[in-house]
Every structure is written in structure tokens, then in C-alpha cells.
DNA sequence: CATAGCACCTGAGGGC
DNA sequence: TGCCCTCAGGTGCTAT
């Protein structure tokens, strides 16, 4: 569910509210996430101060005052929200982190595909297995072109979704980005031109900025750090619009499956 | 080695 | 109404 814009929205919202706060209690109600919560997860967080809140790709990174980092990945259905501490446990509230001011961070995840871990700062890169952040200035047209040469046999859709190369894009935003760039999802990476690479980079920045400005896309599960809905779903040009008219040329949009993920594009506007 | 396919888990929605 | 099937924003393991 959450891709870069959703995670960025959560981080921007929660950052000012929780940085500097002390963790007073950690309650683990369900440790069986995709990767079982470490035995000492609660112990490593309790008594720690939350020094900084940041994001890399789809990971929320919370720096602790002991040099370690609390990693939060929301998987498909994860929610990471801050409440006043009075919330009674809802279904799928797996972890509750109480802060010194009485408020509480809740990790809720219906499908349990997410991940929570506390790791040494040096291990963050390895643990997240994440490439250059999609919003980083280091993700240039040249860098994307080079990556496309390295992965020539795969499709542009699969390349953009590969977190080891570019961190942050998921199924919704790759569909949207490729539409804006005028490139078909199944295009072989080896056939991407330098000009198109530039268009893809511009599209990534345009789409992500627009989505962040709207607080992300709330299709079904996503809420921000304060349980609020995003509204970028109303701006989607192609995602989940198979058969509906292209908003640019009016031709019916195509729906298909690429690398096992539902894919939407305009035959006329994308080549 | 790089890539494609499926499994993981729960709930919502459509068809009958 | 209720049952059954399909599908969902992600990713890691496995087979090719």
C-alpha cells in the first residue's frame, strides 16, 4: 500500500510531534509479522529517546539516542499512527509504543507484511537493501540510463519497481510515472533512450511531488500518521482506470499484468 | 547472475 | 443472505 509519498507524508507529520520524546513503554501484542519481531525489540526501544525521524525509499527510519535505528516498513496494509494514548486496542494493533507525554505510537497491520526492527546505524543500508531514493538529486537521467543498460533485459516497469536500484516507487506510482513519461510499462530497459530517461526522471519528480502535496493515495488501507486520508487517488491518470478514457487523448486505457502486478497505460500516449 | 513467479496474510467486493 | 473466487499499495524465496 504505502509507497514513497505515503511514507513521506507520515514522516513529515509525525516528525515534529515525536522527535525528542522518550519511549516509556513498548507493548507487543503480536510479534508474528512477516519477519518475527526480535525477542529484545521492546527492550531496545524502552528508555530510548527518538532523536530524528527520516525516510529512505519506503522505510521510516527513527534514530535512537543510543546510535541504533528503529526501522518501520508498512508492507501492504501497515499503519503507523500517533494517538493521545487513550486508544483501546483495535484488531491488528500489533505494537504500541508509549511516549513520556502520554501519547502513543501504534503499529497496525492487517496483512502483517510489514517489518519492525531496531538495528545498528551502520546496518541500515544492508537491512533496507534500498538503492538511491527516488527523490534524491543523485537519481539523474544519466543514473537511470546507466541502470537501464545494466538491466537491459527487464522491463521499464520492473526496473522502476526494483528497490535495490531506485527506492520508493511502487505499483501505483510506476504506472503514473510511465504514463507521464510516455513510456510503455513493457518497454525493454535496453531500449530506453537518453531522452526518455530524462522524461522518466522528470515524471518521477512531478508525480511524487504532486502525490506528497496531496498527502499520498488512500485506496483502502492507507492513512497518515494521524489517521487522515490522502487525496492523490483523485489525481491518478491511469492507475485502476482500465477501459476508461485517457485523460490526455480520450482513448480507452489498457489494463494488463506485468511482472505479476496490475498495469495500466495508454496505447496511444505511451510508446 | 539476472529475472520471473509465487507465497506470505487478511479482508473487501463481485458473481451466482 | 451467503458462499466462493479474485484481487489488493510489497517483498523475499525459489526455480529457471
JSON list of C-alpha atoms in Angstrom, two decimals, chain A residues 92-238:
[
{"chain": "A", "resi": 92, "resn": "UNK", "atom": "CA", "xyz": [-4.38, -5.75, 14.18]},
{"chain": "A", "resi": 93, "resn": "UNK", "atom": "CA", "xyz": [-2.87, -3.25, 16.61]},
{"chain": "A", "resi": 94, "resn": "UNK", "atom": "CA", "xyz": [0.35, -5.27, 16.88]},
{"chain": "A", "resi": 95, "resn": "UNK", "atom": "CA", "xyz": [2.68, -2.90, 18.68]},
{"chain": "A", "resi": 96, "resn": "UNK", "atom": "CA", "xyz": [2.03, 0.14, 20.89]},
{"chain": "A", "resi": 97, "resn": "UNK", "atom": "CA", "xyz": [4.88, 2.49, 21.83]},
{"chain": "A", "resi": 98, "resn": "UNK", "atom": "CA", "xyz": [4.06, 4.85, 24.69]},
{"chain": "A", "resi": 99, "resn": "UNK", "atom": "CA", "xyz": [5.87, 8.17, 24.97]},
{"chain": "A", "resi": 100, "resn": "UNK", "atom": "CA", "xyz": [6.72, 10.25, 28.02]},
{"chain": "A", "resi": 101, "resn": "UNK", "atom": "CA", "xyz": [3.99, 12.78, 27.24]},
{"chain": "A", "resi": 102, "resn": "UNK", "atom": "CA", "xyz": [1.29, 10.10, 27.41]},
{"chain": "A", "resi": 103, "resn": "UNK", "atom": "CA", "xyz": [0.76, 9.79, 23.69]},
{"chain": "A", "resi": 104, "resn": "UNK", "atom": "CA", "xyz": [1.29, 6.51, 21.89]},
{"chain": "A", "resi": 105, "resn": "UNK", "atom": "CA", "xyz": [2.52, 5.32, 18.51]},
{"chain": "A", "resi": 106, "resn": "UNK", "atom": "CA", "xyz": [0.54, 2.35, 17.20]},
{"chain": "A", "resi": 107, "resn": "UNK", "atom": "CA", "xyz": [1.68, -0.09, 14.53]},
{"chain": "A", "resi": 108, "resn": "UNK", "atom": "CA", "xyz": [-1.42, -1.67, 12.97]},
{"chain": "A", "resi": 109, "resn": "UNK", "atom": "CA", "xyz": [-1.11, -4.09, 10.04]},
{"chain": "A", "resi": 110, "resn": "UNK", "atom": "CA", "xyz": [-3.96, -6.26, 8.80]},
{"chain": "A", "resi": 111, "resn": "UNK", "atom": "CA", "xyz": [-1.92, -8.43, 6.48]},
{"chain": "A", "resi": 112, "resn": "UNK", "atom": "CA", "xyz": [1.25, -8.47, 8.60]},
{"chain": "A", "resi": 113, "resn": "UNK", "atom": "CA", "xyz": [3.54, -7.95, 5.61]},
{"chain": "A", "resi": 114, "resn": "UNK", "atom": "CA", "xyz": [5.35, -5.10, 7.35]},
{"chain": "A", "resi": 115, "resn": "UNK", "atom": "CA", "xyz": [8.54, -5.07, 9.37]},
{"chain": "A", "resi": 116, "resn": "UNK", "atom": "CA", "xyz": [9.72, -3.54, 12.65]},
{"chain": "A", "resi": 117, "resn": "UNK", "atom": "CA", "xyz": [13.33, -3.81, 13.80]},
{"chain": "A", "resi": 118, "resn": "UNK", "atom": "CA", "xyz": [15.97, -1.99, 15.78]},
{"chain": "A", "resi": 119, "resn": "UNK", "atom": "CA", "xyz": [19.36, -2.18, 14.10]},
{"chain": "A", "resi": 120, "resn": "UNK", "atom": "CA", "xyz": [22.79, -0.52, 14.41]},
{"chain": "A", "resi": 121, "resn": "UNK", "atom": "CA", "xyz": [23.10, 2.65, 12.36]},
{"chain": "A", "resi": 122, "resn": "UNK", "atom": "CA", "xyz": [25.78, 1.06, 10.17]},
{"chain": "A", "resi": 123, "resn": "UNK", "atom": "CA", "xyz": [23.38, -1.77, 9.30]},
{"chain": "A", "resi": 124, "resn": "UNK", "atom": "CA", "xyz": [20.60, 0.40, 7.90]},
{"chain": "A", "resi": 125, "resn": "UNK", "atom": "CA", "xyz": [21.88, 0.21, 4.33]},
{"chain": "A", "resi": 126, "resn": "UNK", "atom": "CA", "xyz": [22.11, -3.57, 4.36]},
{"chain": "A", "resi": 127, "resn": "UNK", "atom": "CA", "xyz": [18.85, -4.07, 6.22]},
{"chain": "A", "resi": 128, "resn": "UNK", "atom": "CA", "xyz": [16.79, -1.90, 3.91]},
{"chain": "A", "resi": 129, "resn": "UNK", "atom": "CA", "xyz": [18.51, -3.21, 0.74]},
{"chain": "A", "resi": 130, "resn": "UNK", "atom": "CA", "xyz": [17.49, 0.07, -0.78]},
{"chain": "A", "resi": 131, "resn": "UNK", "atom": "CA", "xyz": [19.05, 1.87, -3.72]},
{"chain": "A", "resi": 132, "resn": "UNK", "atom": "CA", "xyz": [19.06, 5.60, -4.39]},
{"chain": "A", "resi": 133, "resn": "UNK", "atom": "CA", "xyz": [15.96, 7.32, -3.05]},
{"chain": "A", "resi": 134, "resn": "UNK", "atom": "CA", "xyz": [13.56, 8.30, -5.81]},
{"chain": "A", "resi": 135, "resn": "UNK", "atom": "CA", "xyz": [13.60, 11.92, -4.60]},
{"chain": "A", "resi": 136, "resn": "UNK", "atom": "CA", "xyz": [17.37, 12.15, -4.32]},
{"chain": "A", "resi": 137, "resn": "UNK", "atom": "CA", "xyz": [19.26, 14.56, -6.57]},
{"chain": "A", "resi": 138, "resn": "UNK", "atom": "CA", "xyz": [21.56, 11.62, -7.22]},
{"chain": "A", "resi": 139, "resn": "UNK", "atom": "CA", "xyz": [18.82, 9.99, -9.27]},
{"chain": "A", "resi": 140, "resn": "UNK", "atom": "CA", "xyz": [19.68, 11.72, -12.52]},
{"chain": "A", "resi": 141, "resn": "UNK", "atom": "CA", "xyz": [18.73, 10.92, -16.10]},
{"chain": "A", "resi": 142, "resn": "UNK", "atom": "CA", "xyz": [22.27, 9.59, -16.56]},
{"chain": "A", "resi": 143, "resn": "UNK", "atom": "CA", "xyz": [21.98, 7.35, -13.50]},
{"chain": "A", "resi": 144, "resn": "UNK", "atom": "CA", "xyz": [18.67, 5.91, -14.70]},
{"chain": "A", "resi": 145, "resn": "UNK", "atom": "CA", "xyz": [20.06, 5.41, -18.19]},
{"chain": "A", "resi": 146, "resn": "UNK", "atom": "CA", "xyz": [23.04, 3.55, -16.73]},
{"chain": "A", "resi": 147, "resn": "UNK", "atom": "CA", "xyz": [20.74, 1.36, -14.61]},
{"chain": "A", "resi": 148, "resn": "UNK", "atom": "CA", "xyz": [18.66, 0.61, -17.70]},
{"chain": "A", "resi": 149, "resn": "UNK", "atom": "CA", "xyz": [21.81, -0.54, -19.51]},
{"chain": "A", "resi": 150, "resn": "UNK", "atom": "CA", "xyz": [22.77, -2.77, -16.58]},
{"chain": "A", "resi": 151, "resn": "UNK", "atom": "CA", "xyz": [19.31, -4.38, -16.54]},
{"chain": "A", "resi": 152, "resn": "UNK", "atom": "CA", "xyz": [18.69, -4.35, -20.28]},
{"chain": "A", "resi": 153, "resn": "UNK", "atom": "CA", "xyz": [16.54, -7.48, -20.43]},
{"chain": "A", "resi": 154, "resn": "UNK", "atom": "CA", "xyz": [13.96, -6.44, -17.88]},
{"chain": "A", "resi": 155, "resn": "UNK", "atom": "CA", "xyz": [11.00, -4.14, -18.46]},
{"chain": "A", "resi": 156, "resn": "UNK", "atom": "CA", "xyz": [10.95, -0.48, -17.51]},
{"chain": "A", "resi": 157, "resn": "UNK", "atom": "CA", "xyz": [8.18, -1.22, -15.07]},
{"chain": "A", "resi": 158, "resn": "UNK", "atom": "CA", "xyz": [10.20, -3.89, -13.27]},
{"chain": "A", "resi": 159, "resn": "UNK", "atom": "CA", "xyz": [13.28, -1.67, -13.24]},
{"chain": "A", "resi": 160, "resn": "UNK", "atom": "CA", "xyz": [11.47, 1.26, -11.65]},
{"chain": "A", "resi": 161, "resn": "UNK", "atom": "CA", "xyz": [9.93, -1.06, -9.06]},
{"chain": "A", "resi": 162, "resn": "UNK", "atom": "CA", "xyz": [13.29, -2.62, -8.12]},
{"chain": "A", "resi": 163, "resn": "UNK", "atom": "CA", "xyz": [14.07, -1.17, -4.68]},
{"chain": "A", "resi": 164, "resn": "UNK", "atom": "CA", "xyz": [17.75, -2.13, -4.99]},
{"chain": "A", "resi": 165, "resn": "UNK", "atom": "CA", "xyz": [18.06, 0.36, -7.84]},
{"chain": "A", "resi": 166, "resn": "UNK", "atom": "CA", "xyz": [15.51, 3.05, -7.04]},
{"chain": "A", "resi": 167, "resn": "UNK", "atom": "CA", "xyz": [13.93, 3.18, -3.60]},
{"chain": "A", "resi": 168, "resn": "UNK", "atom": "CA", "xyz": [10.39, 4.36, -3.09]},
{"chain": "A", "resi": 169, "resn": "UNK", "atom": "CA", "xyz": [8.34, 3.67, -6.22]},
{"chain": "A", "resi": 170, "resn": "UNK", "atom": "CA", "xyz": [5.65, 1.01, -6.08]},
{"chain": "A", "resi": 171, "resn": "UNK", "atom": "CA", "xyz": [2.89, -0.17, -8.35]},
{"chain": "A", "resi": 172, "resn": "UNK", "atom": "CA", "xyz": [0.66, 2.91, -8.31]},
{"chain": "A", "resi": 173, "resn": "UNK", "atom": "CA", "xyz": [3.39, 5.45, -8.88]},
{"chain": "A", "resi": 174, "resn": "UNK", "atom": "CA", "xyz": [5.26, 3.45, -11.51]},
{"chain": "A", "resi": 175, "resn": "UNK", "atom": "CA", "xyz": [2.06, 3.27, -13.54]},
{"chain": "A", "resi": 176, "resn": "UNK", "atom": "CA", "xyz": [1.58, 7.01, -13.15]},
{"chain": "A", "resi": 177, "resn": "UNK", "atom": "CA", "xyz": [5.23, 7.87, -13.85]},
{"chain": "A", "resi": 178, "resn": "UNK", "atom": "CA", "xyz": [5.37, 5.82, -17.06]},
{"chain": "A", "resi": 179, "resn": "UNK", "atom": "CA", "xyz": [2.20, 7.49, -18.29]},
{"chain": "A", "resi": 180, "resn": "UNK", "atom": "CA", "xyz": [3.62, 10.95, -17.67]},
{"chain": "A", "resi": 181, "resn": "UNK", "atom": "CA", "xyz": [6.89, 9.94, -19.33]},
{"chain": "A", "resi": 182, "resn": "UNK", "atom": "CA", "xyz": [5.12, 8.46, -22.38]},
{"chain": "A", "resi": 183, "resn": "UNK", "atom": "CA", "xyz": [6.86, 5.08, -21.98]},
{"chain": "A", "resi": 184, "resn": "UNK", "atom": "CA", "xyz": [5.05, 1.73, -22.03]},
{"chain": "A", "resi": 185, "resn": "UNK", "atom": "CA", "xyz": [5.45, -0.48, -18.96]},
{"chain": "A", "resi": 186, "resn": "UNK", "atom": "CA", "xyz": [6.70, -3.46, -21.01]},
{"chain": "A", "resi": 187, "resn": "UNK", "atom": "CA", "xyz": [9.40, -1.49, -22.78]},
{"chain": "A", "resi": 188, "resn": "UNK", "atom": "CA", "xyz": [12.73, -3.30, -22.52]},
{"chain": "A", "resi": 189, "resn": "UNK", "atom": "CA", "xyz": [15.13, -1.31, -20.37]},
{"chain": "A", "resi": 190, "resn": "UNK", "atom": "CA", "xyz": [17.79, -1.72, -23.08]},
{"chain": "A", "resi": 191, "resn": "UNK", "atom": "CA", "xyz": [15.53, 0.21, -25.48]},
{"chain": "A", "resi": 192, "resn": "UNK", "atom": "CA", "xyz": [15.19, 3.27, -23.28]},
{"chain": "A", "resi": 193, "resn": "UNK", "atom": "CA", "xyz": [16.74, 6.31, -24.95]},
{"chain": "A", "resi": 194, "resn": "UNK", "atom": "CA", "xyz": [18.61, 9.06, -23.11]},
{"chain": "A", "resi": 195, "resn": "UNK", "atom": "CA", "xyz": [15.81, 11.48, -23.94]},
{"chain": "A", "resi": 196, "resn": "UNK", "atom": "CA", "xyz": [13.23, 9.12, -22.47]},
{"chain": "A", "resi": 197, "resn": "UNK", "atom": "CA", "xyz": [15.38, 8.59, -19.43]},
{"chain": "A", "resi": 198, "resn": "UNK", "atom": "CA", "xyz": [15.19, 12.34, -18.85]},
{"chain": "A", "resi": 199, "resn": "UNK", "atom": "CA", "xyz": [11.43, 12.24, -19.26]},
{"chain": "A", "resi": 200, "resn": "UNK", "atom": "CA", "xyz": [11.11, 9.42, -16.75]},
{"chain": "A", "resi": 201, "resn": "UNK", "atom": "CA", "xyz": [13.18, 11.34, -14.20]},
{"chain": "A", "resi": 202, "resn": "UNK", "atom": "CA", "xyz": [11.07, 14.47, -14.71]},
{"chain": "A", "resi": 203, "resn": "UNK", "atom": "CA", "xyz": [7.91, 12.34, -14.37]},
{"chain": "A", "resi": 204, "resn": "UNK", "atom": "CA", "xyz": [9.16, 10.75, -11.14]},
{"chain": "A", "resi": 205, "resn": "UNK", "atom": "CA", "xyz": [9.71, 14.18, -9.60]},
{"chain": "A", "resi": 206, "resn": "UNK", "atom": "CA", "xyz": [6.43, 15.58, -10.88]},
{"chain": "A", "resi": 207, "resn": "UNK", "atom": "CA", "xyz": [4.28, 12.65, -9.79]},
{"chain": "A", "resi": 208, "resn": "UNK", "atom": "CA", "xyz": [5.91, 12.21, -6.38]},
{"chain": "A", "resi": 209, "resn": "UNK", "atom": "CA", "xyz": [5.76, 15.93, -5.59]},
{"chain": "A", "resi": 210, "resn": "UNK", "atom": "CA", "xyz": [2.10, 16.04, -6.58]},
{"chain": "A", "resi": 211, "resn": "UNK", "atom": "CA", "xyz": [1.30, 12.98, -4.50]},
{"chain": "A", "resi": 212, "resn": "UNK", "atom": "CA", "xyz": [3.13, 14.31, -1.43]},
{"chain": "A", "resi": 213, "resn": "UNK", "atom": "CA", "xyz": [1.31, 17.63, -1.81]},
{"chain": "A", "resi": 214, "resn": "UNK", "atom": "CA", "xyz": [-1.96, 15.69, -1.63]},
{"chain": "A", "resi": 215, "resn": "UNK", "atom": "CA", "xyz": [-0.87, 13.56, 1.32]},
{"chain": "A", "resi": 216, "resn": "UNK", "atom": "CA", "xyz": [-0.50, 10.35, -0.70]},
{"chain": "A", "resi": 217, "resn": "UNK", "atom": "CA", "xyz": [-3.11, 7.99, -2.17]},
{"chain": "A", "resi": 218, "resn": "UNK", "atom": "CA", "xyz": [-5.72, 6.36, 0.07]},
{"chain": "A", "resi": 219, "resn": "UNK", "atom": "CA", "xyz": [-7.18, 3.45, -1.89]},
{"chain": "A", "resi": 220, "resn": "UNK", "atom": "CA", "xyz": [-8.30, 1.35, 1.03]},
{"chain": "A", "resi": 221, "resn": "UNK", "atom": "CA", "xyz": [-5.82, 0.95, 3.89]},
{"chain": "A", "resi": 222, "resn": "UNK", "atom": "CA", "xyz": [-3.57, 3.96, 3.85]},
{"chain": "A", "resi": 223, "resn": "UNK", "atom": "CA", "xyz": [-3.91, 6.69, 6.49]},
{"chain": "A", "resi": 224, "resn": "UNK", "atom": "CA", "xyz": [-1.27, 9.20, 7.53]},
{"chain": "A", "resi": 225, "resn": "UNK", "atom": "CA", "xyz": [0.36, 9.43, 10.96]},
{"chain": "A", "resi": 226, "resn": "UNK", "atom": "CA", "xyz": [-2.79, 10.97, 12.40]},
{"chain": "A", "resi": 227, "resn": "UNK", "atom": "CA", "xyz": [-5.25, 8.60, 10.68]},
{"chain": "A", "resi": 228, "resn": "UNK", "atom": "CA", "xyz": [-6.09, 11.07, 7.94]},
{"chain": "A", "resi": 229, "resn": "UNK", "atom": "CA", "xyz": [-6.82, 10.11, 4.32]},
{"chain": "A", "resi": 230, "resn": "UNK", "atom": "CA", "xyz": [-4.65, 11.18, 1.41]},
{"chain": "A", "resi": 231, "resn": "UNK", "atom": "CA", "xyz": [-6.33, 12.53, -1.72]},
{"chain": "A", "resi": 232, "resn": "UNK", "atom": "CA", "xyz": [-3.94, 11.83, -4.59]},
{"chain": "A", "resi": 233, "resn": "UNK", "atom": "CA", "xyz": [-6.12, 8.89, -5.64]},
{"chain": "A", "resi": 234, "resn": "UNK", "atom": "CA", "xyz": [-8.35, 11.51, -7.25]},
{"chain": "A", "resi": 235, "resn": "UNK", "atom": "CA", "xyz": [-5.42, 12.64, -9.40]},
{"chain": "A", "resi": 236, "resn": "UNK", "atom": "CA", "xyz": [-4.48, 9.22, -10.76]},
{"chain": "A", "resi": 237, "resn": "UNK", "atom": "CA", "xyz": [-4.26, 9.37, -14.55]},
{"chain": "A", "resi": 238, "resn": "UNK", "atom": "CA", "xyz": [-4.09, 5.63, -15.26]}
]
